XYZ file of C-alpha atoms in Angstrom:
572
model
C 116.618 45.862 99.964
C 114.055 48.661 99.436
C 114.309 51.140 96.731
C 116.276 54.361 97.335
C 114.549 57.346 95.611
C 115.725 60.765 94.903
C 114.351 63.643 97.023
C 110.831 64.579 95.981
C 108.324 67.018 97.400
C 107.125 64.357 99.960
C 103.930 64.154 101.924
C 103.515 65.489 105.328
C 103.356 62.180 107.236
C 106.584 60.663 106.177
C 109.225 60.315 108.847
C 112.422 62.417 108.691
C 115.429 60.879 110.172
C 118.549 63.065 110.830
C 122.134 62.501 111.729
C 122.410 58.985 110.432
C 126.165 58.369 110.372
C 127.856 55.715 108.317
C 131.406 55.039 107.165
C 132.675 56.799 104.002
C 132.906 53.396 102.349
C 129.740 51.832 103.590
C 127.731 49.325 101.551
C 124.278 50.329 100.203
C 122.441 47.760 102.427
C 123.959 49.475 105.531
C 121.779 52.544 104.996
C 118.637 50.417 105.090
C 119.874 48.562 108.099
C 120.565 51.873 109.949
C 116.917 52.798 109.337
C 115.682 49.604 110.720
C 118.019 49.867 113.836
C 117.092 53.486 114.517
C 113.273 52.898 114.309
C 113.401 49.396 115.829
C 111.310 47.979 112.965
C 111.769 45.009 110.680
C 112.335 44.996 106.968
C 108.648 44.052 106.231
C 107.531 47.305 107.911
C 109.869 49.541 105.711
C 108.097 50.513 102.529
C 110.563 53.069 100.992
C 113.045 55.749 101.834
C 114.524 58.850 100.237
C 117.919 60.452 100.749
C 117.012 63.993 101.525
C 120.505 65.254 102.271
C 123.967 63.630 102.344
C 126.977 65.430 103.870
C 130.256 64.387 105.533
C 132.076 65.027 108.623
C 135.914 65.415 107.828
C 137.093 66.801 111.134
C 139.234 63.696 111.489
C 140.610 63.482 108.025
C 141.592 59.849 108.181
C 138.306 58.748 109.776
C 135.663 60.507 107.594
C 132.028 59.453 107.720
C 128.898 60.314 105.917
C 125.875 61.941 107.524
C 122.463 61.383 106.087
C 119.037 62.894 106.408
C 116.343 60.447 105.253
C 112.708 60.597 104.524
C 111.186 57.188 105.398
C 107.842 55.492 104.582
C 106.741 52.710 106.772
C 103.348 50.939 107.479
C 103.489 52.158 110.985
C 104.465 55.853 110.573
C 101.911 57.233 113.046
C 102.853 54.747 115.771
C 106.638 55.614 115.196
C 106.001 59.321 115.355
C 104.300 58.833 118.662
C 106.886 56.518 120.010
C 109.812 58.826 119.129
C 108.019 62.069 119.959
C 110.810 63.146 122.263
C 113.685 62.238 119.779
C 114.937 65.326 117.926
C 116.242 63.057 115.134
C 112.873 61.469 114.316
C 110.166 63.942 113.215
C 107.420 64.184 110.563
C 108.712 65.263 107.220
C 107.702 68.887 106.587
C 105.435 69.674 103.665
C 107.975 71.278 101.182
C 105.777 71.510 98.206
C 105.606 75.091 96.712
C 102.259 76.713 96.726
C 101.626 79.880 94.574
C 100.178 82.762 96.561
C 98.011 84.180 93.752
C 97.027 84.042 90.210
C 97.007 86.993 87.875
C 93.559 88.707 87.286
C 92.124 88.486 83.776
C 92.112 92.180 83.449
C 95.735 92.786 84.380
C 96.522 96.516 83.649
C 100.186 97.234 83.816
C 102.557 94.194 83.510
C 105.184 93.993 86.368
C 108.723 94.731 85.236
C 111.891 93.003 86.408
C 115.157 94.767 86.017
C 118.104 92.441 85.858
C 118.244 88.670 84.916
C 120.689 87.222 87.430
C 119.570 84.425 89.666
C 117.262 86.767 91.582
C 115.646 88.443 88.597
C 115.340 85.024 86.880
C 113.176 83.673 89.810
C 111.129 86.840 90.124
C 110.247 86.510 86.451
C 109.724 82.838 86.458
C 107.424 82.653 89.469
C 105.453 85.709 88.264
C 105.128 84.007 84.934
C 103.987 80.755 86.607
C 101.260 82.822 88.321
C 100.122 84.388 85.030
C 101.400 87.878 85.494
C 103.344 87.919 82.167
C 106.403 89.794 83.452
C 108.694 92.068 81.255
C 112.367 91.210 82.169
C 114.893 93.817 81.201
C 118.465 92.740 81.097
C 121.204 95.320 80.258
C 123.619 92.771 79.000
C 123.592 89.972 76.321
C 121.845 86.591 76.371
C 123.925 84.046 78.190
C 125.544 82.335 75.240
C 126.605 85.588 73.568
C 127.661 86.914 76.958
C 129.908 83.809 77.470
C 131.580 84.423 74.094
C 132.062 88.173 75.094
C 133.591 87.172 78.470
C 135.958 84.449 77.116
C 136.961 86.998 74.473
C 137.929 89.496 77.143
C 140.003 86.831 78.813
C 141.790 86.061 75.611
C 142.045 89.362 73.839
C 141.776 92.026 76.711
C 138.857 93.748 74.958
C 136.252 94.618 77.540
C 132.582 94.898 76.745
C 131.209 96.917 79.564
C 127.684 95.728 79.081
C 128.508 91.937 78.576
C 130.987 90.443 81.000
C 131.336 88.606 84.306
C 129.070 91.086 86.007
C 126.391 91.882 83.392
C 124.262 89.680 81.244
C 121.770 86.930 81.460
C 122.431 84.702 84.456
C 124.251 87.285 86.493
C 127.567 87.132 88.137
C 126.804 83.665 89.420
C 127.098 82.275 85.933
C 130.955 82.639 86.099
C 131.498 81.233 89.547
C 131.577 77.777 91.219
C 127.807 77.557 90.890
C 127.326 76.859 94.560
C 123.700 76.051 95.547
C 123.830 76.181 99.337
C 123.126 78.939 101.709
C 122.876 79.669 105.410
C 119.863 81.928 105.108
C 116.772 81.059 107.058
C 114.236 79.222 104.841
C 111.173 78.326 106.926
C 108.904 78.155 103.776
C 111.474 75.875 101.903
C 111.830 78.192 98.981
C 115.254 76.597 98.346
C 113.481 73.392 97.297
C 111.567 75.313 94.744
C 114.894 76.761 93.449
C 116.619 73.431 93.246
C 113.734 71.641 91.586
C 113.488 74.369 88.926
C 117.208 73.984 88.278
C 116.836 70.250 87.983
C 113.908 70.681 85.574
C 116.170 72.984 83.530
C 118.888 70.250 83.236
C 120.960 70.421 86.478
C 122.179 67.046 87.907
C 119.662 65.625 90.244
C 122.355 65.234 92.929
C 121.900 68.890 93.779
C 118.736 67.833 95.530
C 120.558 65.745 98.158
C 124.249 66.616 98.393
C 125.010 68.896 101.283
C 127.087 71.279 99.153
C 125.680 71.201 95.673
C 127.165 73.039 92.821
C 126.772 73.221 89.020
C 129.560 75.160 87.355
C 129.626 77.605 84.536
C 128.919 75.474 81.380
C 125.951 73.715 82.971
C 124.455 76.979 84.145
C 124.504 78.378 80.639
C 122.192 75.683 79.413
C 120.020 75.852 82.517
C 119.494 79.639 82.196
C 118.441 79.185 78.526
C 115.833 76.557 79.477
C 114.386 78.650 82.220
C 114.139 81.709 79.855
C 112.306 79.445 77.446
C 109.814 78.549 80.154
C 109.208 82.199 80.892
C 108.468 82.789 77.270
C 105.994 79.848 77.103
C 104.096 81.292 80.093
C 103.603 84.676 78.461
C 106.565 86.552 79.941
C 108.949 88.635 77.893
C 112.689 88.936 78.215
C 114.636 91.797 76.468
C 118.464 92.009 76.185
C 120.663 95.048 75.792
C 117.970 97.056 77.602
C 119.608 99.183 80.261
C 117.229 101.183 82.345
C 118.406 104.807 82.477
C 115.571 106.265 84.618
C 112.768 105.140 86.806
C 109.858 107.511 86.955
C 107.883 108.316 90.059
C 105.060 110.533 91.340
C 104.982 112.035 94.787
C 102.573 110.537 97.376
C 100.689 112.662 99.919
C 100.147 111.526 103.401
C 96.639 110.120 102.799
C 97.692 107.984 99.910
C 101.001 106.730 101.436
C 101.493 103.086 101.754
C 105.246 103.075 102.248
C 106.821 103.311 105.639
C 108.334 106.717 105.070
C 111.815 107.962 105.979
C 112.348 111.395 107.535
C 114.032 113.710 105.118
C 112.857 111.578 102.088
C 109.774 112.257 99.885
C 107.388 109.375 99.694
C 106.610 108.422 96.024
C 105.363 105.664 93.866
C 106.550 104.039 90.648
C 104.849 105.063 87.388
C 107.236 103.671 84.859
C 110.799 103.723 83.405
C 112.797 104.766 80.410
C 115.425 102.629 78.652
C 118.703 103.762 77.227
C 117.012 103.500 73.711
C 114.583 106.129 74.787
C 111.570 103.673 75.011
C 109.217 104.359 77.944
C 107.322 101.541 79.706
C 104.517 102.189 82.095
C 104.263 99.997 85.187
C 103.521 100.364 88.903
C 105.506 97.457 90.065
C 109.297 97.123 89.393
C 111.415 94.290 90.901
C 114.956 95.830 91.154
C 117.329 92.815 90.797
C 120.337 94.611 89.356
C 123.256 92.879 91.006
C 126.124 94.343 93.110
C 127.973 96.041 90.216
C 125.276 98.270 88.698
C 126.917 101.385 90.000
C 125.274 103.689 87.423
C 121.816 102.482 88.588
C 122.716 102.907 92.250
C 123.637 106.577 91.499
C 120.354 107.098 89.444
C 118.341 105.868 92.388
C 120.310 107.975 94.749
C 119.799 111.050 92.620
C 116.098 110.299 92.357
C 115.670 110.273 96.144
C 115.197 106.574 96.638
C 116.307 105.712 100.310
C 119.724 103.938 100.196
C 122.246 103.350 102.986
C 125.890 102.350 102.936
C 126.715 98.868 104.124
C 129.901 96.932 104.927
C 131.548 94.644 102.425
C 135.050 92.998 102.102
C 138.149 93.457 100.011
C 141.280 91.356 99.367
C 143.037 88.977 97.145
C 142.550 85.623 95.374
C 144.775 82.849 96.830
C 145.698 79.838 94.806
C 147.211 76.440 95.832
C 147.483 73.228 93.965
C 144.221 71.361 94.722
C 146.105 68.240 95.799
C 147.477 70.310 98.739
C 144.051 71.205 99.918
C 142.775 67.571 99.319
C 145.614 66.060 101.372
C 145.250 68.625 104.201
C 141.421 68.114 104.377
C 140.960 64.529 103.549
C 144.289 62.736 104.214
C 144.369 59.245 102.892
C 140.745 59.715 101.618
C 141.907 62.372 99.172
C 140.542 61.571 95.702
C 137.504 59.790 97.007
C 134.745 60.152 94.415
C 132.070 60.979 96.961
C 134.095 63.661 98.783
C 135.348 65.233 95.375
C 137.676 68.116 95.364
C 138.141 69.534 98.902
C 136.912 72.945 99.936
C 137.512 75.031 103.055
C 136.029 77.965 105.093
C 138.397 79.850 107.328
C 138.201 82.990 109.413
C 140.759 84.788 111.733
C 140.139 87.713 114.124
C 143.214 89.984 113.993
C 144.925 91.991 116.621
C 144.033 95.305 114.763
C 140.306 94.415 115.210
C 139.727 93.352 111.667
C 138.415 89.980 110.583
C 139.949 88.017 107.567
C 138.047 85.205 106.047
C 137.916 82.958 102.984
C 135.082 83.744 100.545
C 133.668 82.112 97.384
C 136.104 79.169 97.539
C 136.425 77.324 94.092
C 137.831 73.831 94.269
C 139.572 72.758 91.038
C 138.903 76.090 89.503
C 140.443 79.293 88.047
C 140.864 82.894 88.938
C 139.065 85.099 86.355
C 139.009 88.736 85.124
C 135.718 90.196 86.353
C 136.093 93.838 85.372
C 132.923 95.760 84.238
C 134.432 99.270 83.896
C 137.318 100.514 81.737
C 140.525 101.092 83.509
C 139.686 99.056 86.543
C 140.609 95.526 87.449
C 138.618 93.017 89.449
C 139.148 89.313 90.241
C 136.694 86.501 90.852
C 136.823 82.698 91.045
C 135.027 80.080 89.008
C 134.835 76.254 88.603
C 133.269 73.874 86.164
C 131.080 71.070 87.338
C 134.004 68.587 87.162
C 136.295 70.779 89.457
C 139.209 69.217 87.604
C 141.416 72.209 87.093
C 144.857 71.976 88.873
C 144.412 74.849 91.316
C 142.093 75.669 94.176
C 141.368 79.341 94.732
C 139.328 81.465 97.081
C 139.161 85.043 98.061
C 141.007 86.033 101.289
C 139.303 89.194 102.320
C 139.057 91.770 105.103
C 135.913 93.330 106.408
C 135.489 96.978 105.511
C 132.970 99.290 107.351
C 131.331 102.386 105.898
C 133.624 104.616 108.008
C 136.600 103.137 106.151
C 135.366 104.496 102.892
C 136.609 108.002 103.833
C 139.930 107.075 105.239
C 143.315 105.771 103.869
C 144.842 106.568 100.437
C 141.831 104.917 98.751
C 139.203 107.136 100.449
C 136.272 108.693 98.682
C 136.560 112.498 98.553
C 132.906 112.737 99.529
C 131.318 111.288 102.688
C 127.970 110.044 101.385
C 126.101 106.753 100.900
C 127.830 105.887 97.680
C 131.355 106.415 99.026
C 131.892 102.636 99.090
C 131.634 102.697 95.325
C 134.388 105.281 95.075
C 136.460 103.241 97.582
C 136.059 100.108 95.346
C 136.932 101.986 92.263
C 140.184 103.375 93.612
C 141.305 99.840 94.648
C 140.410 98.666 91.127
C 142.230 101.526 89.402
C 145.373 100.826 91.492
C 145.387 97.112 90.593
C 144.847 97.979 86.935
C 147.886 100.296 87.126
C 150.124 97.816 88.856
C 149.103 95.062 86.390
C 150.368 97.045 83.471
C 147.150 98.894 82.475
C 146.082 96.104 80.164
C 143.917 93.950 82.462
C 146.835 91.692 83.469
C 146.535 91.234 87.250
C 149.144 92.019 89.891
C 150.334 88.812 91.505
C 152.671 87.971 94.393
C 153.901 84.719 95.932
C 152.619 84.220 99.570
C 156.161 83.859 100.954
C 157.217 87.138 99.379
C 153.955 88.908 100.446
C 154.687 87.828 104.095
C 158.323 88.900 103.844
C 157.477 92.170 102.285
C 159.397 91.727 99.059
C 158.456 91.870 95.327
C 157.996 88.640 93.554
C 159.693 87.859 90.197
C 158.163 84.606 88.922
C 155.895 81.839 89.963
C 156.938 78.597 91.786
C 155.017 75.276 92.019
C 151.631 77.171 91.755
C 151.097 78.680 88.368
C 148.607 81.564 88.498
C 145.484 80.749 86.570
C 144.269 84.279 85.913
C 143.674 85.262 82.346
C 144.540 87.464 80.417
C 147.791 87.329 82.176
C 149.740 88.403 85.358
C 152.402 90.898 86.462
C 154.602 90.042 89.441
C 154.838 92.892 91.939
C 154.428 93.892 95.595
C 150.766 93.736 96.540
C 151.159 95.831 99.672
C 150.271 98.809 97.460
C 146.926 97.361 96.405
C 145.036 97.647 99.769
C 144.884 99.923 102.791
C 147.686 99.291 105.273
C 145.272 97.826 107.911
C 144.089 95.269 105.428
C 147.571 94.233 104.398
C 148.615 93.874 108.063
C 145.405 91.810 108.796
C 146.055 89.430 105.750
C 149.673 89.026 106.730
C 148.588 87.958 110.246
C 145.795 85.633 109.044
C 147.637 83.557 106.498
C 150.005 81.805 108.965
C 146.990 81.350 111.364
C 145.139 79.625 108.466
C 148.175 77.306 108.001
C 147.496 75.908 111.431
C 144.022 74.760 110.163
C 145.038 73.662 106.667
C 148.673 72.533 106.390
C 150.395 74.238 103.502
C 147.947 77.214 103.325
C 150.720 79.784 103.824
C 153.316 77.797 101.689
C 155.753 80.226 100.093
C 154.863 79.314 96.605
C 151.094 79.822 96.903
C 150.020 82.794 94.868
C 147.942 85.976 95.574
C 146.117 87.862 92.786
C 144.731 91.360 93.205
C 142.225 92.686 93.739
C 138.838 91.326 95.012
C 136.399 94.055 95.592
C 132.930 92.795 94.584
C 132.303 90.463 97.488
C 128.835 92.044 98.125
C 126.944 95.260 97.369
C 128.362 98.499 98.839
C 124.847 99.728 99.571
C 121.552 98.455 100.738
C 118.247 99.704 99.057
C 116.343 99.176 102.316
C 112.901 97.747 102.054
C 109.807 97.232 104.301
C 109.846 93.885 106.018
C 106.202 93.228 105.195
C 105.569 94.567 101.722
C 109.199 94.151 100.502
C 108.854 97.612 98.876
C 111.434 100.446 99.174
C 110.867 102.316 102.523
C 109.907 105.452 100.670
C 108.986 104.252 97.158
C 105.696 102.409 96.605
C 106.020 99.808 93.787
C 109.814 99.534 93.867
C 110.960 96.110 95.183
C 114.708 96.011 95.975
C 115.783 92.428 95.366
C 118.813 90.174 95.593
C 122.421 90.858 96.016
C 122.594 94.275 94.588
C 119.999 95.612 96.997
C 121.768 94.001 99.942
C 119.409 91.038 100.494
C 121.269 87.959 99.206
C 124.705 86.616 98.749
C 125.102 83.737 96.205
C 122.905 81.888 93.683
C 120.581 80.056 96.115
C 119.867 83.011 98.402
C 119.319 85.244 95.434
C 116.826 82.685 93.964
C 115.006 82.508 97.342
C 114.777 86.364 97.486
C 113.494 86.324 93.983
C 110.546 84.062 94.936
C 109.741 86.297 97.918
C 109.686 89.389 95.655
C 107.481 87.636 93.106
C 105.088 86.747 95.751
C 105.063 90.266 97.153
C 104.370 91.791 93.740
C 101.642 89.234 92.972
C 99.810 89.922 96.188
C 100.041 93.676 95.687
C 98.701 93.540 92.213
C 95.856 91.263 93.184
C 94.797 93.528 96.116
C 94.844 96.541 93.926
C 92.610 94.993 91.192
């Protein structure tokens, strides 16, 4: 039998086979035989093969099979590519090797600055450093290990550090999540491979290179982020913690000098530097703005400074918890517990009679619901898992889509109709949840059966809420607008038809989930990736409205790093 190798950055003329299906319990030699059969070759002609991707099809839970994508090397590659020219499942392996677009000039004047060190800012900084641009990375929160202590301390003692928590600090919000490393974003340049290989180099399990739904988990992410920071330092970059940016400075640009697209009613300008909360001033003409979706004070500062921003939709709702065994049985049947399949996940959506859509978001198999507040007197939930996914419960957000016009209606409406109204809307939801929970960061909780029946819960049943610091049983109908409550009440029984037990009476709902995505978009030019009216400002990642999750944020970070590098090189 030929050697099976892990995915590498393979050459152009290997053959990529897709949709190779085998039984869940297949033997190793059957994979090689499937290659020989598909290509109609003998064993002597097969030199080697690589598992590029392995997924599964569990639509029939008692007849699950694995689906492989393979990169194959034979001694007749060219002949086979010609023979199978019309077969969509047999193509040349694309060149996925990352190629740097530029190298820093020896007379680099002002170093580029990266604001924020979540996944997006991390990759902006790393790729810029790899190209020799020696970036300065400013993170308002703590380094990841101290941040972890602060966050776990909040969960145990209810003492919130507003600059070091689930939202703020090295690694970003993704550090306290399931650590999912897959995305549906278009990736024609294979930036995702660059992201995954950097993670593996930093200590991630090599399986993230080939499993269809890779994840890492919080504890592994902590070590990886530290390793990537060390690489940035080695390459001449600089990382500063507890460095909140309070102001970005601009100069107006006249019509002859303008390189930004321009927006009617907005002054065109360019970046000249920034001021930190300490009072220190840094001169720079290139800022990557990778601030995350919870940097509400920075959003306001940009709005006040006249940077073009627009409101965007997001979603709000609850965290739902079931015993993981219920989800495993519903998804995998007799195959529940299979080592390859692991803990089962799900992805659900329901279109409601009132025109709203309800869907599952950020599903965490074998995980916990966590306190994710970043502001005093406001309560937010999120979900996270460790790499093992061995906790008793499964959880996900069950959320309702909210449009900008909703920000100024209902009892949670902003008192002002402007682009930051979504932040006001989020805050009112979070304040209500904080009050219902007892004003001590305990979360309001209700059993699904009671929620559907419209009655207050008194205690948990078979599903014990995992949220820390603690929970208060109540009536969650007070925590969201009426249209959202009605939509979720309609959706839960509909989801039960897809996953048996989903609307079981003893499942629990924990309020409130508000940070599903950024409430604003800092719109950028499609070519230069700079703000539409601000030269040298590069809105990036989830906070700017251009990513959702670790992998897509990392991909966006690479794009921004390349745009900054090309701009600096062209200028000098």
